XYZ file of N, CA and C in Angstrom:
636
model
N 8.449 13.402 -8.814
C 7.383 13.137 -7.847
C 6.617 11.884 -8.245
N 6.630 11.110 -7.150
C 6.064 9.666 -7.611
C 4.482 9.645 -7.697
N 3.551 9.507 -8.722
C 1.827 9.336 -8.728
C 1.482 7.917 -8.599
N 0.825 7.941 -7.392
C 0.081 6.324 -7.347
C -1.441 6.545 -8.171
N -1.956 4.989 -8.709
C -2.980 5.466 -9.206
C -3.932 4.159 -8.619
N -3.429 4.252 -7.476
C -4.439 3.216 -6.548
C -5.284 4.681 -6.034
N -6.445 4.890 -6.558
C -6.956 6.210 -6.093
C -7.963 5.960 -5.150
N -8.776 4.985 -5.619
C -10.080 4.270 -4.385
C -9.995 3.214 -3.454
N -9.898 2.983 -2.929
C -9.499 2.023 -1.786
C -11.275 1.627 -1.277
N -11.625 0.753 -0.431
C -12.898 0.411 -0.047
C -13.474 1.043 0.416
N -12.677 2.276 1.509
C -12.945 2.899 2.782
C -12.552 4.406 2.202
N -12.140 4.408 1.064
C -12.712 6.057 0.293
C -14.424 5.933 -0.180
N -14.533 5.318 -0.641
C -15.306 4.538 -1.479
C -16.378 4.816 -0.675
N -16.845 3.859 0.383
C -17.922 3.925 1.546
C -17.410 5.560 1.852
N -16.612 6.472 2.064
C -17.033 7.594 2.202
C -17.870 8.712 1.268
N -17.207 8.276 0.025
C -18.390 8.881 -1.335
C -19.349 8.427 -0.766
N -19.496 7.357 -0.370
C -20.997 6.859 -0.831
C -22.175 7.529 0.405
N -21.512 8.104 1.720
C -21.910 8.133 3.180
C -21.893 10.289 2.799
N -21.063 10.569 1.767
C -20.959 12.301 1.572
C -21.942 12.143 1.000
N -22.330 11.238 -0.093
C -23.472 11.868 -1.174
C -24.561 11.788 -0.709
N -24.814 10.909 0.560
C -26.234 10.947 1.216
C -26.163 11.836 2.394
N -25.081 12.422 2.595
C -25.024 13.864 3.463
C -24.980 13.000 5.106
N -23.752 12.217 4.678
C -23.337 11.948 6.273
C -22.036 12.320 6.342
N -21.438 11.948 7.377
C -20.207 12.511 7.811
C -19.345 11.283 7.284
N -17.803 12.077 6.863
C -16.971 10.211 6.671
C -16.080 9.264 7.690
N -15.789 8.416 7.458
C -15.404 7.761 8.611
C -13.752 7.769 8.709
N -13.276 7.008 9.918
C -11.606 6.914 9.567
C -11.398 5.016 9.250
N -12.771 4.491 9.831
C -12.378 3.316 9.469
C -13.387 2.329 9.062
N -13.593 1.220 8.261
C -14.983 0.669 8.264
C -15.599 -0.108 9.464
N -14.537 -0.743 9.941
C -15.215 -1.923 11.530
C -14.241 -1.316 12.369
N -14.676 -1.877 13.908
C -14.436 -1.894 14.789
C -13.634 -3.312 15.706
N -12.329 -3.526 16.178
C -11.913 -4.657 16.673
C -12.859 -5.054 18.292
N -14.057 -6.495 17.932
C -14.626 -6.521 19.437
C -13.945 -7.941 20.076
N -13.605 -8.190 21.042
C -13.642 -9.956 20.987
C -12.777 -10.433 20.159
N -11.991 -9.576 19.779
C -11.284 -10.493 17.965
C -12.458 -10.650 16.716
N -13.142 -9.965 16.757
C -14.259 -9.785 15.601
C -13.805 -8.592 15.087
N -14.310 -8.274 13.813
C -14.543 -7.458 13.436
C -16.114 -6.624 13.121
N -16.445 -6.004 13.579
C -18.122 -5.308 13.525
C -18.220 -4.191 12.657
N -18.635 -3.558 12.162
C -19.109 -2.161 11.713
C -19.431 -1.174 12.226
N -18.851 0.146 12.118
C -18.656 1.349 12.988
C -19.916 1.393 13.382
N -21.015 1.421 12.584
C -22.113 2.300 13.234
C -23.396 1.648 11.743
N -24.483 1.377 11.814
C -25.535 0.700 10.755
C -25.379 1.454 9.722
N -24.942 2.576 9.608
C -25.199 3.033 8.169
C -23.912 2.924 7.356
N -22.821 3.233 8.075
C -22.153 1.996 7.400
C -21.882 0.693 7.263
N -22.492 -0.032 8.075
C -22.620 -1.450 7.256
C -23.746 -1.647 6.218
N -24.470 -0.738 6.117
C -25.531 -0.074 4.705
C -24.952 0.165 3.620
N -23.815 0.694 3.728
C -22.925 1.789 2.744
C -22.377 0.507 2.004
N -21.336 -0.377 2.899
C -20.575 -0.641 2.585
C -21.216 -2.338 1.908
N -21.951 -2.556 2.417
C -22.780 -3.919 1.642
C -23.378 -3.734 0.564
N -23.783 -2.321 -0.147
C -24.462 -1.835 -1.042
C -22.985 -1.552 -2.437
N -22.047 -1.164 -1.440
C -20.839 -1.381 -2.574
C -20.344 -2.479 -2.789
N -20.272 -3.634 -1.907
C -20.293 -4.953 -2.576
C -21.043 -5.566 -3.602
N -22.065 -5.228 -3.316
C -23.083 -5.905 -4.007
C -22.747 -5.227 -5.613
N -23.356 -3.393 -5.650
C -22.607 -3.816 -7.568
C -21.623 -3.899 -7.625
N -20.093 -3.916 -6.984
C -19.025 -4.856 -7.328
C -19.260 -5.962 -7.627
N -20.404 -6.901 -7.437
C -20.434 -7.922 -7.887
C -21.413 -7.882 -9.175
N -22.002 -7.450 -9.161
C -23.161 -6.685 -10.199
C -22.480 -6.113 -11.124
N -21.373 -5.053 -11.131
C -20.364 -5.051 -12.081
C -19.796 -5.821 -12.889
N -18.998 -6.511 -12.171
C -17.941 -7.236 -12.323
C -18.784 -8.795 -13.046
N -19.990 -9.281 -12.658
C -20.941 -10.291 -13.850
C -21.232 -9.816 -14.607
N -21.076 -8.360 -15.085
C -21.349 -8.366 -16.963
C -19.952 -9.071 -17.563
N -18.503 -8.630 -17.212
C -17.454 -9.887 -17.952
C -17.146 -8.770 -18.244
N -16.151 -8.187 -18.474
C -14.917 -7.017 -18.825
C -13.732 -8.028 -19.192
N -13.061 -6.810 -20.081
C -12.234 -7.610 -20.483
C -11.055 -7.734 -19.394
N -10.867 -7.491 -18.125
C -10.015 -7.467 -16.950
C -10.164 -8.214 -16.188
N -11.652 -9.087 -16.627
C -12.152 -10.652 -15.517
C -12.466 -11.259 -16.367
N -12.371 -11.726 -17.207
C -12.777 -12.549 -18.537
C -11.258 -13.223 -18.967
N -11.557 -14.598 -18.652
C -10.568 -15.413 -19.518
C -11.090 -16.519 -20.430
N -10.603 -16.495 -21.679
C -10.986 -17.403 -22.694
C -10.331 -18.829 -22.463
N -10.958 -19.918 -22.567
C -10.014 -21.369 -23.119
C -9.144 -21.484 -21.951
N -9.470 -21.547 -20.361
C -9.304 -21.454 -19.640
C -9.290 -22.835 -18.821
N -8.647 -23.796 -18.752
C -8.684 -25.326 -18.899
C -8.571 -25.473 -16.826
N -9.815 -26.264 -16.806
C -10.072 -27.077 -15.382
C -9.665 -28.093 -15.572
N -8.762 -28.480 -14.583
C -8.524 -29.767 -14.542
C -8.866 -30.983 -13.489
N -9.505 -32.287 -14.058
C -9.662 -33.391 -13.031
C -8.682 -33.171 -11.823
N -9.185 -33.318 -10.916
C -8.053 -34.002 -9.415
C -7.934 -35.503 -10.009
N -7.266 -36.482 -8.737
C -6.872 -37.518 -8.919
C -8.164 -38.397 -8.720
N -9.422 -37.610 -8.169
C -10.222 -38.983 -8.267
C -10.958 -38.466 -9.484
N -10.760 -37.546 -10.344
C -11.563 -37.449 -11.741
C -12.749 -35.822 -11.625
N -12.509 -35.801 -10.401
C -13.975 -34.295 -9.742
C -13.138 -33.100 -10.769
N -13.703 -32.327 -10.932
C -13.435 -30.968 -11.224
C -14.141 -29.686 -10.636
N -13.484 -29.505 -9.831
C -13.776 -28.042 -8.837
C -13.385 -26.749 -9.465
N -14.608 -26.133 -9.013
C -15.295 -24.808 -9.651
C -14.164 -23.728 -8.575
N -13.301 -22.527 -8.636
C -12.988 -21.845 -8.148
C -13.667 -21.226 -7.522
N -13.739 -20.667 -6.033
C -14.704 -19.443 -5.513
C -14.861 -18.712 -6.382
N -14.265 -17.398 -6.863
C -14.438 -16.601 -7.392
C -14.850 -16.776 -9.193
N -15.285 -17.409 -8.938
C -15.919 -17.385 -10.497
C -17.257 -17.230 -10.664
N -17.742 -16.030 -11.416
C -18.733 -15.910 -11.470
C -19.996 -16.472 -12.451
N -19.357 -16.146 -13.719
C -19.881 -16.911 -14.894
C -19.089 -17.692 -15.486
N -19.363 -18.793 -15.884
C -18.199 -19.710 -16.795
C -19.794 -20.411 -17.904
N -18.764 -20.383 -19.214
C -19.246 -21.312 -20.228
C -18.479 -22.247 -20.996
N -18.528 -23.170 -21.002
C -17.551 -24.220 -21.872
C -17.198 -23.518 -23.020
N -16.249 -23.661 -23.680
C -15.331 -23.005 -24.778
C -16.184 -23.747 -25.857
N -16.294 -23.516 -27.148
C -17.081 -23.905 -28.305
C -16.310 -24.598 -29.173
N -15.528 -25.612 -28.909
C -14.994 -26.527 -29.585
C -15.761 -27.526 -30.160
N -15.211 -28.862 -30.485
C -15.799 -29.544 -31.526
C -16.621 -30.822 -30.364
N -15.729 -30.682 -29.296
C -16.041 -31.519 -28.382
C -17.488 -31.671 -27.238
N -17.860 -30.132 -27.621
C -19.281 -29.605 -27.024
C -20.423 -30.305 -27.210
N -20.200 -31.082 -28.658
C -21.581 -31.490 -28.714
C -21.693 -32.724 -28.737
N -20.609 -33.239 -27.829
C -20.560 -34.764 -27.543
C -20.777 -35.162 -26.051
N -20.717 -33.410 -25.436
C -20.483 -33.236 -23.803
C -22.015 -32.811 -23.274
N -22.045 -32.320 -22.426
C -23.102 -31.641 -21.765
C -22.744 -31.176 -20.205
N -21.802 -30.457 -19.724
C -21.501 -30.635 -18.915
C -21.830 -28.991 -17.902
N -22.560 -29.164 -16.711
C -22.913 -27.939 -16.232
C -22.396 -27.714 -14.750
N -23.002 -26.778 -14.047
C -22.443 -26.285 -13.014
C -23.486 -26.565 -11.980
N -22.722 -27.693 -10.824
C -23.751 -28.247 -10.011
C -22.699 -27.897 -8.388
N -23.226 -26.834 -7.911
C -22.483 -26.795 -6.419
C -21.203 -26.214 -6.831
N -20.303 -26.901 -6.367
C -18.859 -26.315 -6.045
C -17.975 -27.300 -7.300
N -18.397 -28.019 -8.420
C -18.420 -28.882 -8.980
C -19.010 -29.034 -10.723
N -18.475 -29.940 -11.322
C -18.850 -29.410 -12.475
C -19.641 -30.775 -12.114
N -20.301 -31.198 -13.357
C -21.481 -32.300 -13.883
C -21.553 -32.615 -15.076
N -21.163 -33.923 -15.435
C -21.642 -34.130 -16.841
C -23.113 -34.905 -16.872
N -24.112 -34.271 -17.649
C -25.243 -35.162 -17.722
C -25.546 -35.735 -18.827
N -24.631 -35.789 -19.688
C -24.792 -37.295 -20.628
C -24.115 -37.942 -19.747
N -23.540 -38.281 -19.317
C -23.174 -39.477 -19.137
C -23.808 -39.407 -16.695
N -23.796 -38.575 -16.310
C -24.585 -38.397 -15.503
C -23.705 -39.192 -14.158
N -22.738 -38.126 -13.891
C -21.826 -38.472 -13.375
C -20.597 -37.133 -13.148
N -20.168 -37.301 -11.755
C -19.418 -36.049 -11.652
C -17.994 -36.480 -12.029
N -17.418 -37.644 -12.542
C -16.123 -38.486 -13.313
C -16.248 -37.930 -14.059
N -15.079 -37.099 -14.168
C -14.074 -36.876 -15.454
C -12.545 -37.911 -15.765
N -12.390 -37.692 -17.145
C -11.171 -38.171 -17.551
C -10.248 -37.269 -17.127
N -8.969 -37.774 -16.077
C -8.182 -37.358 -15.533
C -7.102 -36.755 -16.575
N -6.972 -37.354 -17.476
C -5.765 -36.532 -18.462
C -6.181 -35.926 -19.721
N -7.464 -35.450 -18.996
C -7.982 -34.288 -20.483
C -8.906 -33.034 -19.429
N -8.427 -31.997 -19.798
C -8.978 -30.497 -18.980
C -9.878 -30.530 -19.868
N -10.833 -29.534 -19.349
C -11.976 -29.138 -20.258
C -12.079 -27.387 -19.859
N -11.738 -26.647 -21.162
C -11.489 -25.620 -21.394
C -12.838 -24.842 -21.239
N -12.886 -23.156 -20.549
C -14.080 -22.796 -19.927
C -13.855 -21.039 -20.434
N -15.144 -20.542 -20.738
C -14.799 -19.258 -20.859
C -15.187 -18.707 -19.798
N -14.132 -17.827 -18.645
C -15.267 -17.714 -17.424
C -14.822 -16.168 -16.846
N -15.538 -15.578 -16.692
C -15.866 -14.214 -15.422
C -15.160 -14.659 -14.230
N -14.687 -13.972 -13.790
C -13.562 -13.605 -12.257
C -14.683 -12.408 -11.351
N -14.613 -13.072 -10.374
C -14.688 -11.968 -8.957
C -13.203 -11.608 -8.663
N -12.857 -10.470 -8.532
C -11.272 -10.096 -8.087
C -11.926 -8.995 -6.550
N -10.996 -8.853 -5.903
C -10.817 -7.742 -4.943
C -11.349 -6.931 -5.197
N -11.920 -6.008 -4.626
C -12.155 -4.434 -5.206
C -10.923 -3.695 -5.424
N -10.084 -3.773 -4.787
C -8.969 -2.920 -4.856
C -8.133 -3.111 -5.903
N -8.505 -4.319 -6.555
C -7.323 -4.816 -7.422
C -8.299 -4.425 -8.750
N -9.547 -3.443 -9.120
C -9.696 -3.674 -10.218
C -9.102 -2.006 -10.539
N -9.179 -1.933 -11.989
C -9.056 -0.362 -12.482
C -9.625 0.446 -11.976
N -9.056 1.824 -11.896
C -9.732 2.407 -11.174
C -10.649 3.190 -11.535
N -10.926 3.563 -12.983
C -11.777 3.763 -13.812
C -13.741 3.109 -13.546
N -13.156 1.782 -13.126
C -14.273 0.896 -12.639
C -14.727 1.384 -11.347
N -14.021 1.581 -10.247
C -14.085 1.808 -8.906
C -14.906 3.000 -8.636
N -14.579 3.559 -9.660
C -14.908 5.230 -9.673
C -16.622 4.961 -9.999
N -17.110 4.158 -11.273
C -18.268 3.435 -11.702
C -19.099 3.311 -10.322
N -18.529 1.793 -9.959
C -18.958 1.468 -9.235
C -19.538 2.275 -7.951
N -18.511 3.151 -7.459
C -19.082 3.871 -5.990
C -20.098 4.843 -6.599
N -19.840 5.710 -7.599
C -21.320 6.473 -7.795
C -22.841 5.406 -8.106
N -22.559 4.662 -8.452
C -23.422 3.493 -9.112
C -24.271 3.136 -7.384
N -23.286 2.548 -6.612
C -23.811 2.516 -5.100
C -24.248 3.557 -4.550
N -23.772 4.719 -4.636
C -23.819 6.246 -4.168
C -25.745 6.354 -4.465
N -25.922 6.156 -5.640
C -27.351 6.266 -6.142
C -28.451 5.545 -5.807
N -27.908 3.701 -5.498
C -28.382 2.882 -4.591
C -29.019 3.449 -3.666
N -28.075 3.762 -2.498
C -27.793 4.037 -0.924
C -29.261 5.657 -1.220
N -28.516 6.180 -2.062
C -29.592 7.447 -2.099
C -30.918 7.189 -2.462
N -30.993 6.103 -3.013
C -32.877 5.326 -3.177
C -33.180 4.815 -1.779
N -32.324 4.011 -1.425
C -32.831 3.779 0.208
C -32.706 3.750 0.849
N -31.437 4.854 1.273
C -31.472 5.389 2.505
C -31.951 6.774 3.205
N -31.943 7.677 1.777
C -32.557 9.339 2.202
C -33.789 9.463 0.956
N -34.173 8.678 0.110
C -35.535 8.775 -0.830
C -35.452 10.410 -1.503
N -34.823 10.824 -1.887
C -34.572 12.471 -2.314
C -34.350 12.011 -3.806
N -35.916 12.349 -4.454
C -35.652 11.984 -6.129
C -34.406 12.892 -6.750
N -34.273 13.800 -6.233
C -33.642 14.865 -6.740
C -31.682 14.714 -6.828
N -31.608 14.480 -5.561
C -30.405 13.993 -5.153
C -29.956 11.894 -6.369
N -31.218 11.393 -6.369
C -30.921 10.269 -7.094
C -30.507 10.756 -8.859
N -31.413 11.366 -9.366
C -31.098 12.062 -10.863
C -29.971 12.432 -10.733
N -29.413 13.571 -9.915
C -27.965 13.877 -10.070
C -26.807 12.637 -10.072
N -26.824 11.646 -9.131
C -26.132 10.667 -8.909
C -26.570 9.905 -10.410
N -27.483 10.029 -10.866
C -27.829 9.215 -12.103
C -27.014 9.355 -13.114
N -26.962 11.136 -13.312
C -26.248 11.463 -14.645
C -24.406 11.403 -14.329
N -24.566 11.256 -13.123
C -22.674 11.177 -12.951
C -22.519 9.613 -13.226
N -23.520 8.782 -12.584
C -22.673 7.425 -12.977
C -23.224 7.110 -14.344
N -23.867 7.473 -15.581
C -23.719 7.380 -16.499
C -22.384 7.989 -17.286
N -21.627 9.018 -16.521
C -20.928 9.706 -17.401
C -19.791 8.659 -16.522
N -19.474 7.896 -15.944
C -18.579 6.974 -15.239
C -18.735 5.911 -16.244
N -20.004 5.050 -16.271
C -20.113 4.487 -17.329
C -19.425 4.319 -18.824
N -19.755 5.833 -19.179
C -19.214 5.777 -20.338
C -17.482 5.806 -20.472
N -16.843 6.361 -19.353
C -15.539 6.163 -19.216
C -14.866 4.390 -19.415
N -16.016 3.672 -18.668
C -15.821 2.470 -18.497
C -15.378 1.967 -19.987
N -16.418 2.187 -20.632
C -16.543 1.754 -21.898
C -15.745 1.990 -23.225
N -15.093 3.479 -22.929
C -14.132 3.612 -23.383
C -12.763 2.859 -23.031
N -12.787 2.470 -22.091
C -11.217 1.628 -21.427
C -11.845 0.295 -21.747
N -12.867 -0.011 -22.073
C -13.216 -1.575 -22.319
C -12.832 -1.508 -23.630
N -13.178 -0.940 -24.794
C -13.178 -0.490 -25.914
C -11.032 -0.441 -26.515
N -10.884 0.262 -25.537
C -9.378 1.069 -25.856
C -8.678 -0.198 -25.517
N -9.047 -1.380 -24.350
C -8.007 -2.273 -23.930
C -8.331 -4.136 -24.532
N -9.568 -4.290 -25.278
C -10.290 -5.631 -25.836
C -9.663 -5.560 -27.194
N -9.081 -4.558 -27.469
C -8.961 -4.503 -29.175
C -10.279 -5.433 -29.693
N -11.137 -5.413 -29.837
C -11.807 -6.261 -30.887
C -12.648 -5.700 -31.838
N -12.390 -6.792 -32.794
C -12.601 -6.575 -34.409
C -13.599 -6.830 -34.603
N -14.492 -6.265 -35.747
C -15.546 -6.976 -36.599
C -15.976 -8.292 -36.897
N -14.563 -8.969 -36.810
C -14.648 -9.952 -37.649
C -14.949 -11.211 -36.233
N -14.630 -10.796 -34.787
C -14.792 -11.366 -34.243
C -13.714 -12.580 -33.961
N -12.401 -11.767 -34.238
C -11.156 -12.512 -34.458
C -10.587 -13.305 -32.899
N -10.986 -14.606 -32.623
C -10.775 -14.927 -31.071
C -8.758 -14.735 -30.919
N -8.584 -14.556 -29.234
C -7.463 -14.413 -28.739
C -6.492 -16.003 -29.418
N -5.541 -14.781 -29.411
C -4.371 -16.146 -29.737
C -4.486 -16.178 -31.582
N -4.961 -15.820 -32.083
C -4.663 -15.590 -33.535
C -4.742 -14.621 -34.588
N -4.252 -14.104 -35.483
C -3.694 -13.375 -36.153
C -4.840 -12.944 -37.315
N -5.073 -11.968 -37.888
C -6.050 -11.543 -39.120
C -5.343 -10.228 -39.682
N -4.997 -10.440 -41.051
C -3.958 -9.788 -41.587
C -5.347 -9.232 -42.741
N -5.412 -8.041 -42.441
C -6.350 -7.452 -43.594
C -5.880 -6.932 -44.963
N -6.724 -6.984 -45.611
C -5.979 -6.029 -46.701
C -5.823 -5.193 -46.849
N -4.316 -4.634 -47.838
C -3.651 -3.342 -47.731
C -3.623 -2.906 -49.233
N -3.377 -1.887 -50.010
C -3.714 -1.511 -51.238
C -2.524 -2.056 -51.581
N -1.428 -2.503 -51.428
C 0.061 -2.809 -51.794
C -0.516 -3.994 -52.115
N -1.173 -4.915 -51.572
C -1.255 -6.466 -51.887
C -1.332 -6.426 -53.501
N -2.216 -5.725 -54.032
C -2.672 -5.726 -55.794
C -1.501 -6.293 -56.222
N -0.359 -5.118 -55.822
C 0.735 -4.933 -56.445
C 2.021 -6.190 -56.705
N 1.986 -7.278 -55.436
C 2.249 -7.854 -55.554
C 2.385 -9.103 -56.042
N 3.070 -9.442 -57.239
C 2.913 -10.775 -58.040
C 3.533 -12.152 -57.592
C-alpha cells in the first residue's frame, strides 16, 4: 500500500484553521469570476492570508530546508546583480573579501557603497548566505503542521476573541514547535565546534594514543 506524505496541502490547512474557530470547511479556496480568481466567502480570505503571512514569518527565522550557505550571485552583462524574488534574508558570506566590500540590499538589486555604485565586476560572484521563501506545499510537513496551528491561534485572536479557545491552540502549537525543532536538530547535524558545510572535523578517538 502506497503512503503519501504530502499530508497538508493549502486548502486542508485553511480548513484547520476555519474548524478551530468553529466554522464549517470548504471544498475550495476561490471562486472562477471573469477569469479572476476571488475568495469563497471573507472569512476565508481571513483564514487564508493569516496562513500566508506566518508562512512567511516561519520560514524568516532560516531552517535548515531554506538556508543556503556561499551561495554565489552573479553580475549580468552590464555588471547589476539581481536579488531573487524569493529571498528573504541574505548576508554576504564572511570571507576575507568583506572588509574591503560593503555591499547591501537596495530594491531588487544589490549596492556597493564603498565604492557607491550598483557595477559589479562581471567575472567575480559574490557569495551570500541567504533564507528562501519556497511554496507552502513544498515545505516539510512537520512545518505545515507548525504553521497552520500557529495561524489557527492567530485567526482565534481575531476572529472569535475566546481566551480560552486561544490557550488551547497555544499549547498545541508549542508542542508542533517542538517537533519542528527536533527535525531541525535531527537534519543540520551541527557541531559545537561550529564546523561550516563542505568540510570535515575528525575528533578524537581513544585509539589515536595508540598510534605511533
Amino acid at each position: 500500500m502506497n503512503t503519501t506524505t504530502t499530508t497538508e496541502t493549502e486548502l486542508s490547512s485553511v480548513n484547520s484553521i476555519l474548524m478551530a474557530i468553529g466554522q464549517a470547511p470548504i471544498t475550495r479556496i476561490f471562486n472562477e469570476e471573469n477569469g479572476n480568481l476571488v475568495y469563497v466567502n471573507p472569512e476565508v480570505a481571513i483564514a487564508h492570508s493569516i496562513l500566508m503571512e506566518v508562512n512567511v514569518d516561519v520560514q524568516n527565522e532560516g531552517w535548515v530546508w531554506n538556508t543556503e550557505q556561499h551561495y554565489p550571485l552573479v553580475p549580468d552583462s552590464d555588471g547589476c546583480i539581481y536579488i531573487p524574488n524569493n529571498v528573504l534574508r541574505m548576508d554576504r558570506w564572511n570571507n576575507g573579501d568583506v572588509r574591503t566590500t560593503n555591499v547591501v540590499r537596495r530594491g531588487n538589486k544589490l549596492y556597493d557603497k564603498l565604492n557607491h555604485t550598483y557595477i559589479f565586476d562581471t567575472d567575480k560572484a559574490l557569495l551570500y548566505d541567504i533564507v528562501w521563501l519556497w511554496e507552502y506545499e513544498t515545505l516539510p510537513s512537520v512545518f505545515k503542521r507548525y504553521i497552520t496551528l500557529r495561524a489557527s491561534g492567530r485567526a482565534a485572536t481575531q476572529m472569535v476573541t475566546n481566551p480560552s479557545l486561544v490557550q488551547l491552540l497555544a499549547t498545541q502549537e508549542q508542542q508542533a514547535r517542538a517537533a519542528c525543532m527536533e527535525y531541525e536538530c535531527n537534519q543540520a547535524d551541527v557541531s559545537y565546534f561550529g564546523t561550516p558545510d563542505g568540510s570535515v572535523y575528525r575528533p578524537f578517538q581513544p585509539y589515536h594514543g595508540l598510534r605511533r
